[in-house]
Amino acid sequence: MTPQRIGVYRYLLENRTHPTVETVYQALKADSPSLSKTTIYNTVDTLTDAGLIRVIRVGEGEARLDGEIIDHGHFFCRVCGNVYDFDLDNCHLPQSLPGFRMEGFDVHVAGVCAACAEKD
Amino acid sequence: MTPQRIGVYRYLLENRTHPTVETVYQALKADSPSLSKTTIYNTVDTLTDAGLIRVIRVGEGEARLDGEIIDHGHFFCRVCGNVYDFDLDNCHLPQSLPGFRMEGFDVHVAGVCAACAEKD
DNA sequence: TATTATGATGTAAAGATTACAACATGGATG
DNA sequence: CATCCATGTTGTAATCTTTACATCATAATA
């Protein structure tokens, strides 16, 4: 665990906004100007392999980072681009895949969030 | 509807393997050598907007195309890279997002498929 | 202190997708 | 039938995200 890795992890724990790598990079660079974006990518790999964070890809564009690893769904607003969490109370893993080893699980819903829907 | 669009749509209806844009391009270019990959991208946009096909992003790398639009889940094998469909019998959209307009719905499961798990 | 292993940095490359301009086509209109 | 216009296609170039790789820094160890 290096200062850079701790910085990325702390940022993701404190900012539950599903930021992109670029967002994290810009935020942390303010404090440590020598930070490299490659380090962010490497750190994301390391933290993902360690099971501490998750990488989600929803909609187009960049990957989003998520410090919450408990199963939950992601709502992607196609207007503002924000990602919102939601519970998965009534959704369970399928039993219909014999012999398949399931390791990760994510539910993606796309649409328009409440804030953007109101503006119409 | 042009020959190119019909070709892409037919290919996706007949090949339920969640091919990439590149795969579709290579397959169709055999019959019509003048085909451009840009046309595939444009056509995918057109067909997606028309609600005829879906674009799924699961795991890393390229987008995968899917001619099946009825709700179903996608299992991504991290070993062979194949994408498998599964039913969503016991998974329903969450009711916990008031004011949100839900338009699309996808369940992603990552892991190792039966064929690859057997080889261990 | 010298050595070694690991991580960080920055540049360059790769890969996927999009933007854009030129060309082709087909239908509508006079 | 000729012309015009709108739409679609093509190919190149640019963009954007991510990765590869070589170099530098650092910390632990012998």
mmCIF file of C-alpha atoms (C1' of nucleotides) in Angstrom:
data_model
loop_
_atom_site.group_PDB
_atom_site.id
_atom_site.type_symbol
_atom_site.label_atom_id
_atom_site.label_comp_id
_atom_site.label_asym_id
_atom_site.label_seq_id
_atom_site.Cartn_x
_atom_site.Cartn_y
_atom_site.Cartn_z
ATOM 1 C CA MET A 1 0.000 0.000 0.000
ATOM 2 C CA THR A 2 1.546 3.209 -1.211
ATOM 3 C CA PRO A 3 0.382 6.787 -0.706
ATOM 4 C CA GLN A 4 -0.947 6.836 -4.268
ATOM 5 C CA ARG A 5 -3.035 3.706 -3.755
ATOM 6 C CA ILE A 6 -4.343 4.927 -0.448
ATOM 7 C CA GLY A 7 -5.279 8.192 -2.084
ATOM 8 C CA VAL A 8 -7.287 6.543 -4.842
ATOM 9 C CA TYR A 9 -9.014 4.196 -2.425
ATOM 10 C CA ARG A 10 -9.888 6.962 0.014
ATOM 11 C CA TYR A 11 -11.235 9.120 -2.771
ATOM 12 C CA LEU A 12 -13.541 6.326 -3.932
ATOM 13 C CA LEU A 13 -14.747 5.650 -0.402
ATOM 14 C CA GLU A 14 -15.511 9.311 0.184
ATOM 15 C CA ASN A 15 -16.963 10.108 -3.230
ATOM 16 C CA ARG A 16 -19.788 7.763 -4.115
ATOM 17 C CA THR A 17 -20.384 9.458 -7.457
ATOM 18 C CA HIS A 18 -18.916 6.696 -9.646
ATOM 19 C CA PRO A 19 -16.157 8.957 -10.914
ATOM 20 C CA THR A 20 -14.105 8.264 -14.008
ATOM 21 C CA VAL A 21 -10.358 7.731 -13.965
ATOM 22 C CA GLU A 22 -9.967 11.251 -15.304
ATOM 23 C CA THR A 23 -12.048 12.702 -12.476
ATOM 24 C CA VAL A 24 -10.017 10.905 -9.824
ATOM 25 C CA TYR A 25 -6.815 11.974 -11.536
ATOM 26 C CA GLN A 26 -7.778 15.641 -11.599
ATOM 27 C CA ALA A 27 -8.930 15.564 -7.990
ATOM 28 C CA LEU A 28 -5.824 13.908 -6.595
ATOM 29 C CA LYS A 29 -3.393 15.827 -8.769
ATOM 30 C CA ALA A 30 -4.293 18.962 -6.858
ATOM 31 C CA ASP A 31 -2.587 17.563 -3.774
ATOM 32 C CA SER A 32 0.221 15.620 -5.404
ATOM 33 C CA PRO A 33 1.155 17.235 -8.717
ATOM 34 C CA SER A 34 3.555 14.479 -9.719
ATOM 35 C CA LEU A 35 0.753 11.942 -9.897
ATOM 36 C CA SER A 36 0.502 10.117 -13.191
ATOM 37 C CA LYS A 37 -2.677 8.942 -14.826
ATOM 38 C CA THR A 38 -0.994 5.630 -15.530
ATOM 39 C CA THR A 39 -0.684 5.203 -11.781
ATOM 40 C CA ILE A 40 -4.442 5.610 -11.470
ATOM 41 C CA TYR A 41 -5.000 2.893 -14.052
ATOM 42 C CA ASN A 42 -2.479 0.584 -12.380
ATOM 43 C CA THR A 43 -3.971 1.268 -8.972
ATOM 44 C CA VAL A 44 -7.481 0.570 -10.230
ATOM 45 C CA ASP A 45 -6.269 -2.804 -11.482
ATOM 46 C CA THR A 46 -4.582 -3.549 -8.177
ATOM 47 C CA LEU A 47 -7.580 -2.540 -6.091
ATOM 48 C CA THR A 48 -9.953 -4.427 -8.365
ATOM 49 C CA ASP A 49 -7.863 -7.596 -8.115
ATOM 50 C CA ALA A 50 -7.843 -7.174 -4.351
ATOM 51 C CA GLY A 51 -11.634 -6.960 -4.384
ATOM 52 C CA LEU A 52 -11.679 -3.503 -2.825
ATOM 53 C CA ILE A 53 -13.313 -1.577 -5.659
ATOM 54 C CA ARG A 54 -15.269 -2.307 -8.813
ATOM 55 C CA VAL A 55 -15.101 -1.007 -12.353
ATOM 56 C CA ILE A 56 -18.431 -0.547 -14.080
ATOM 57 C CA ARG A 57 -19.130 0.130 -17.712
ATOM 58 C CA VAL A 58 -22.539 1.509 -18.358
ATOM 59 C CA GLY A 59 -23.582 3.389 -21.433
ATOM 60 C CA GLU A 60 -20.905 4.832 -23.648
ATOM 61 C CA GLY A 61 -17.585 6.334 -22.820
ATOM 62 C CA GLU A 62 -15.222 5.942 -19.935
ATOM 63 C CA ALA A 63 -15.251 3.328 -17.246
ATOM 64 C CA ARG A 64 -16.667 4.352 -13.869
ATOM 65 C CA LEU A 65 -15.130 3.461 -10.534
ATOM 66 C CA ASP A 66 -17.081 2.318 -7.518
ATOM 67 C CA GLY A 67 -15.759 1.886 -3.990
ATOM 68 C CA GLU A 68 -18.906 0.020 -2.919
ATOM 69 C CA ILE A 69 -18.492 -3.712 -3.475
ATOM 70 C CA ILE A 70 -21.721 -4.979 -1.929
ATOM 71 C CA ASP A 71 -24.084 -6.038 -4.721
ATOM 72 C CA HIS A 72 -26.249 -3.229 -5.951
ATOM 73 C CA GLY A 73 -27.617 -2.009 -9.260
ATOM 74 C CA HIS A 74 -26.585 0.965 -11.347
ATOM 75 C CA PHE A 75 -28.898 3.372 -13.074
ATOM 76 C CA PHE A 76 -27.333 5.324 -15.909
ATOM 77 C CA CYS A 77 -28.997 8.594 -16.946
ATOM 78 C CA ARG A 78 -28.511 9.137 -20.662
ATOM 79 C CA VAL A 79 -29.161 12.871 -20.275
ATOM 80 C CA CYS A 80 -26.802 13.980 -17.514
ATOM 81 C CA GLY A 81 -24.562 10.912 -17.562
ATOM 82 C CA ASN A 82 -24.748 10.392 -13.819
ATOM 83 C CA VAL A 83 -24.828 6.913 -12.311
ATOM 84 C CA TYR A 84 -27.166 6.162 -9.406
ATOM 85 C CA ASP A 85 -27.159 3.157 -7.102
ATOM 86 C CA PHE A 86 -30.223 1.136 -6.255
ATOM 87 C CA ASP A 87 -30.987 -1.938 -4.176
ATOM 88 C CA LEU A 88 -31.368 -5.391 -5.632
ATOM 89 C CA ASP A 89 -33.947 -6.716 -3.193
ATOM 90 C CA ASN A 90 -36.026 -8.524 -5.775
ATOM 91 C CA CYS A 91 -33.264 -9.703 -8.047
ATOM 92 C CA HIS A 92 -31.300 -12.866 -7.539
ATOM 93 C CA LEU A 93 -28.652 -14.634 -9.505
ATOM 94 C CA PRO A 94 -30.056 -17.084 -12.028
ATOM 95 C CA GLN A 95 -29.815 -20.783 -11.306
ATOM 96 C CA SER A 96 -30.119 -21.673 -14.974
ATOM 97 C CA LEU A 97 -26.444 -21.895 -15.845
ATOM 98 C CA PRO A 98 -25.131 -25.272 -14.698
ATOM 99 C CA GLY A 99 -21.362 -25.507 -14.558
ATOM 100 C CA PHE A 100 -20.845 -21.784 -14.842
ATOM 101 C CA ARG A 101 -18.726 -20.148 -12.160
ATOM 102 C CA MET A 102 -20.245 -16.783 -11.313
ATOM 103 C CA GLU A 103 -17.851 -14.249 -9.874
ATOM 104 C CA GLY A 104 -19.396 -10.845 -10.419
ATOM 105 C CA PHE A 105 -22.875 -9.541 -10.759
ATOM 106 C CA ASP A 106 -24.217 -6.214 -11.898
ATOM 107 C CA VAL A 107 -27.587 -4.876 -12.956
ATOM 108 C CA HIS A 108 -27.638 -1.991 -15.385
ATOM 109 C CA VAL A 109 -30.681 0.131 -15.975
ATOM 110 C CA ALA A 110 -30.586 2.941 -18.500
ATOM 111 C CA GLY A 111 -33.015 5.808 -18.790
ATOM 112 C CA VAL A 112 -33.577 9.318 -17.518
ATOM 113 C CA CYS A 113 -33.070 10.208 -13.887
ATOM 114 C CA ALA A 114 -35.679 12.041 -11.823
ATOM 115 C CA ALA A 115 -33.866 15.376 -11.980
ATOM 116 C CA CYS A 116 -33.558 15.304 -15.776
ATOM 117 C CA ALA A 117 -37.086 13.953 -16.289
ATOM 118 C CA GLU A 118 -38.466 16.899 -14.344
ATOM 119 C CA LYS A 119 -36.883 19.402 -16.718
ATOM 120 C CA ASP A 120 -38.919 18.165 -19.687
ATOM 121 C CA MET B 1 -33.699 0.238 -45.224
ATOM 122 C CA THR B 2 -30.686 -0.274 -47.424
ATOM 123 C CA PRO B 3 -28.897 -3.490 -48.382
ATOM 124 C CA GLN B 4 -26.164 -2.724 -45.875
ATOM 125 C CA ARG B 5 -28.615 -2.262 -43.013
ATOM 126 C CA ILE B 6 -30.541 -5.350 -43.954
ATOM 127 C CA GLY B 7 -27.278 -7.260 -44.080
ATOM 128 C CA VAL B 8 -26.248 -6.204 -40.580
ATOM 129 C CA TYR B 9 -29.686 -6.897 -39.149
ATOM 130 C CA ARG B 10 -29.952 -10.300 -40.793
ATOM 131 C CA TYR B 11 -26.504 -11.234 -39.590
ATOM 132 C CA LEU B 12 -27.433 -10.402 -36.006
ATOM 133 C CA LEU B 13 -30.689 -12.330 -36.226
ATOM 134 C CA GLU B 14 -28.928 -15.392 -37.599
ATOM 135 C CA ASN B 15 -25.819 -15.242 -35.391
ATOM 136 C CA ARG B 16 -26.724 -15.112 -31.724
ATOM 137 C CA THR B 17 -23.105 -15.048 -30.667
ATOM 138 C CA HIS B 18 -23.012 -11.382 -29.591
ATOM 139 C CA PRO B 19 -20.460 -10.495 -32.256
ATOM 140 C CA THR B 20 -18.349 -7.379 -32.219
ATOM 141 C CA VAL B 21 -18.510 -4.707 -34.896
ATOM 142 C CA GLU B 22 -15.272 -6.086 -36.288
ATOM 143 C CA THR B 23 -16.701 -9.597 -36.554
ATOM 144 C CA VAL B 24 -19.783 -8.386 -38.391
ATOM 145 C CA TYR B 25 -17.611 -6.297 -40.653
ATOM 146 C CA GLN B 26 -15.344 -9.191 -41.604
ATOM 147 C CA ALA B 27 -18.277 -11.507 -42.197
ATOM 148 C CA LEU B 28 -20.236 -9.143 -44.422
ATOM 149 C CA LYS B 29 -17.229 -7.834 -46.301
ATOM 150 C CA ALA B 30 -16.838 -11.261 -47.886
ATOM 151 C CA ASP B 31 -20.029 -10.720 -49.850
ATOM 152 C CA SER B 32 -19.791 -6.983 -50.438
ATOM 153 C CA PRO B 33 -16.139 -5.919 -50.513
ATOM 154 C CA SER B 34 -16.931 -2.218 -50.686
ATOM 155 C CA LEU B 35 -18.523 -2.285 -47.236
ATOM 156 C CA SER B 36 -17.099 0.234 -44.791
ATOM 157 C CA LYS B 37 -16.721 -0.274 -41.084
ATOM 158 C CA THR B 38 -18.114 3.192 -40.567
ATOM 159 C CA THR B 39 -21.301 1.937 -42.165
ATOM 160 C CA ILE B 40 -21.490 -0.809 -39.570
ATOM 161 C CA TYR B 41 -21.178 1.750 -36.784
ATOM 162 C CA ASN B 42 -23.780 4.000 -38.396
ATOM 163 C CA THR B 43 -26.107 1.081 -38.960
ATOM 164 C CA VAL B 44 -25.738 -0.103 -35.383
ATOM 165 C CA ASP B 45 -26.780 3.369 -34.229
ATOM 166 C CA THR B 46 -29.739 3.382 -36.570
ATOM 167 C CA LEU B 47 -30.914 -0.085 -35.587
ATOM 168 C CA THR B 48 -30.417 0.672 -31.902
ATOM 169 C CA ASP B 49 -32.456 3.857 -32.140
ATOM 170 C CA ALA B 50 -35.150 1.882 -33.935
ATOM 171 C CA GLY B 51 -35.185 -0.613 -31.067
ATOM 172 C CA LEU B 52 -34.276 -3.532 -33.311
ATOM 173 C CA ILE B 53 -30.955 -4.469 -31.753
ATOM 174 C CA ARG B 54 -29.020 -3.809 -28.565
ATOM 175 C CA VAL B 55 -25.447 -2.896 -27.813
ATOM 176 C CA ILE B 56 -23.998 -4.493 -24.719
ATOM 177 C CA ARG B 57 -20.782 -3.708 -22.947
ATOM 178 C CA VAL B 58 -19.619 -6.424 -20.669
ATOM 179 C CA GLY B 59 -16.083 -6.858 -19.449
ATOM 180 C CA GLU B 60 -13.315 -5.069 -21.255
ATOM 181 C CA GLY B 61 -12.833 -4.353 -24.906
ATOM 182 C CA GLU B 62 -15.208 -3.910 -27.758
ATOM 183 C CA ALA B 63 -18.951 -3.513 -27.661
ATOM 184 C CA ARG B 64 -21.019 -6.585 -28.462
ATOM 185 C CA LEU B 65 -24.107 -6.559 -30.650
ATOM 186 C CA ASP B 66 -27.287 -8.433 -29.877
ATOM 187 C CA GLY B 67 -30.261 -8.948 -32.201
ATOM 188 C CA GLU B 68 -32.400 -10.208 -29.333
ATOM 189 C CA ILE B 69 -34.250 -7.356 -27.661
ATOM 190 C CA ILE B 70 -36.423 -9.273 -25.199
ATOM 191 C CA ASP B 71 -35.013 -8.799 -21.695
ATOM 192 C CA HIS B 72 -32.417 -11.371 -20.805
ATOM 193 C CA GLY B 73 -29.149 -11.497 -18.936
ATOM 194 C CA HIS B 74 -25.619 -11.767 -20.242
ATOM 195 C CA PHE B 75 -22.908 -13.956 -18.836
ATOM 196 C CA PHE B 76 -19.381 -12.927 -19.778
ATOM 197 C CA CYS B 77 -16.654 -15.565 -19.576
ATOM 198 C CA ARG B 78 -13.377 -13.912 -18.649
ATOM 199 C CA VAL B 79 -11.409 -16.869 -20.046
ATOM 200 C CA CYS B 80 -12.749 -17.351 -23.561
ATOM 201 C CA GLY B 81 -14.493 -13.989 -23.865
ATOM 202 C CA ASN B 82 -17.773 -15.477 -25.034
ATOM 203 C CA VAL B 83 -21.098 -14.008 -23.984
ATOM 204 C CA TYR B 84 -23.965 -16.323 -23.031
ATOM 205 C CA ASP B 85 -27.629 -15.474 -22.605
ATOM 206 C CA PHE B 86 -29.704 -16.480 -19.645
ATOM 207 C CA ASP B 87 -33.275 -15.949 -18.492
ATOM 208 C CA LEU B 88 -34.284 -13.352 -15.969
ATOM 209 C CA ASP B 89 -37.190 -15.230 -14.394
ATOM 210 C CA ASN B 90 -36.449 -14.211 -10.841
ATOM 211 C CA CYS B 91 -35.234 -10.709 -11.490
ATOM 212 C CA HIS B 92 -37.508 -7.708 -11.803
ATOM 213 C CA LEU B 93 -36.935 -4.031 -12.218
ATOM 214 C CA PRO B 94 -36.545 -2.213 -8.923
ATOM 215 C CA GLN B 95 -39.387 -0.064 -7.672
ATOM 216 C CA SER B 96 -37.107 2.008 -5.499
ATOM 217 C CA LEU B 97 -36.350 4.828 -7.914
ATOM 218 C CA PRO B 98 -39.289 7.255 -7.880
ATOM 219 C CA GLY B 99 -39.369 9.657 -10.785
ATOM 220 C CA PHE B 100 -36.794 7.753 -12.793
ATOM 221 C CA ARG B 101 -37.739 6.773 -16.332
ATOM 222 C CA MET B 102 -36.381 3.319 -17.024
ATOM 223 C CA GLU B 103 -35.798 2.502 -20.655
ATOM 224 C CA GLY B 104 -33.336 -0.357 -20.788
ATOM 225 C CA PHE B 105 -32.436 -3.160 -18.479
ATOM 226 C CA ASP B 106 -29.547 -5.564 -18.500
ATOM 227 C CA VAL B 107 -28.029 -8.001 -16.045
ATOM 228 C CA HIS B 108 -24.335 -8.709 -16.346
ATOM 229 C CA VAL B 109 -22.715 -11.681 -14.728
ATOM 230 C CA ALA B 110 -19.004 -12.270 -15.066
ATOM 231 C CA GLY B 111 -17.126 -15.465 -14.377
ATOM 232 C CA VAL B 112 -15.989 -18.627 -16.102
ATOM 233 C CA CYS B 113 -18.269 -20.531 -18.439
ATOM 234 C CA ALA B 114 -18.879 -24.272 -18.129
ATOM 235 C CA ALA B 115 -16.594 -25.166 -21.031
ATOM 236 C CA CYS B 116 -13.659 -23.198 -19.648
ATOM 237 C CA ALA B 117 -14.269 -24.323 -16.057
ATOM 238 C CA GLU B 118 -14.045 -27.942 -17.160
ATOM 239 C CA LYS B 119 -10.559 -27.450 -18.562
ATOM 240 C CA ASP B 120 -9.088 -26.560 -15.161
ATOM 241 C "C1'" DT C 1 26.889 0.449 1.006
ATOM 242 C "C1'" DA C 2 25.424 -2.396 -2.784
ATOM 243 C "C1'" DT C 3 21.648 -5.016 -4.411
ATOM 244 C "C1'" DT C 4 17.175 -6.110 -5.574
ATOM 245 C "C1'" DA C 5 12.365 -5.839 -6.008
ATOM 246 C "C1'" DT C 6 8.516 -3.090 -6.408
ATOM 247 C "C1'" DG C 7 6.015 0.832 -7.620
ATOM 248 C "C1'" DA C 8 5.559 5.507 -9.997
ATOM 249 C "C1'" DT C 9 6.116 8.276 -13.885
ATOM 250 C "C1'" DG C 10 5.812 9.821 -18.702
ATOM 251 C "C1'" DT C 11 5.907 8.937 -23.423
ATOM 252 C "C1'" DA C 12 4.436 6.412 -27.000
ATOM 253 C "C1'" DA C 13 1.571 3.091 -28.987
ATOM 254 C "C1'" DA C 14 -2.626 0.507 -29.526
ATOM 255 C "C1'" DG C 15 -7.435 -0.083 -30.041
ATOM 256 C "C1'" DA C 16 -12.172 1.413 -30.559
ATOM 257 C "C1'" DT C 17 -15.118 4.836 -31.985
ATOM 258 C "C1'" DT C 18 -16.461 9.161 -34.098
ATOM 259 C "C1'" DA C 19 -16.180 13.324 -37.264
ATOM 260 C "C1'" DC C 20 -16.083 14.833 -41.548
ATOM 261 C "C1'" DA C 21 -15.821 15.477 -46.408
ATOM 262 C "C1'" DA C 22 -16.459 13.367 -50.833
ATOM 263 C "C1'" DC C 23 -19.023 10.286 -53.515
ATOM 264 C "C1'" DA C 24 -23.132 7.482 -54.842
ATOM 265 C "C1'" DT C 25 -27.968 6.559 -55.130
ATOM 266 C "C1'" DG C 26 -32.723 6.860 -55.550
ATOM 267 C "C1'" DG C 27 -36.916 9.302 -55.406
ATOM 268 C "C1'" DA C 28 -39.561 13.556 -56.276
ATOM 269 C "C1'" DT C 29 -40.511 17.326 -59.103
ATOM 270 C "C1'" DG C 30 -40.724 20.164 -63.054
ATOM 271 C "C1'" DC D 1 -36.326 12.663 -69.247
ATOM 272 C "C1'" DA D 2 -33.386 15.832 -66.741
ATOM 273 C "C1'" DT D 3 -32.605 18.033 -62.556
ATOM 274 C "C1'" DC D 4 -32.572 18.529 -57.812
ATOM 275 C "C1'" DC D 5 -32.492 17.170 -53.194
ATOM 276 C "C1'" DA D 6 -32.189 14.236 -49.379
ATOM 277 C "C1'" DT D 7 -30.228 10.376 -47.574
ATOM 278 C "C1'" DG D 8 -26.855 6.761 -47.208
ATOM 279 C "C1'" DT D 9 -22.163 5.039 -47.963
ATOM 280 C "C1'" DT D 10 -17.340 5.222 -48.036
ATOM 281 C "C1'" DG D 11 -12.636 6.208 -46.512
ATOM 282 C "C1'" DT D 12 -9.494 8.998 -44.127
ATOM 283 C "C1'" DA D 13 -8.237 11.294 -40.295
ATOM 284 C "C1'" DA D 14 -8.909 12.610 -35.752
ATOM 285 C "C1'" DT D 15 -10.305 11.675 -31.040
ATOM 286 C "C1'" DC D 16 -10.603 9.411 -26.902
ATOM 287 C "C1'" DT D 17 -9.592 5.786 -23.640
ATOM 288 C "C1'" DT D 18 -6.555 2.474 -22.229
ATOM 289 C "C1'" DT D 19 -2.290 -0.149 -22.288
ATOM 290 C "C1'" DA D 20 2.808 -1.126 -23.093
ATOM 291 C "C1'" DC D 21 7.109 -0.087 -22.038
ATOM 292 C "C1'" DA D 22 11.298 2.097 -20.644
ATOM 293 C "C1'" DT D 23 13.111 4.947 -17.081
ATOM 294 C "C1'" DC D 24 13.364 6.732 -12.578
ATOM 295 C "C1'" DA D 25 12.544 6.591 -7.566
ATOM 296 C "C1'" DT D 26 12.083 4.220 -3.312
ATOM 297 C "C1'" DA D 27 12.357 1.049 0.353
ATOM 298 C "C1'" DA D 28 13.817 -3.231 2.218
ATOM 299 C "C1'" DT D 29 17.516 -6.554 2.556
ATOM 300 C "C1'" DA D 30 21.939 -8.555 2.714
#
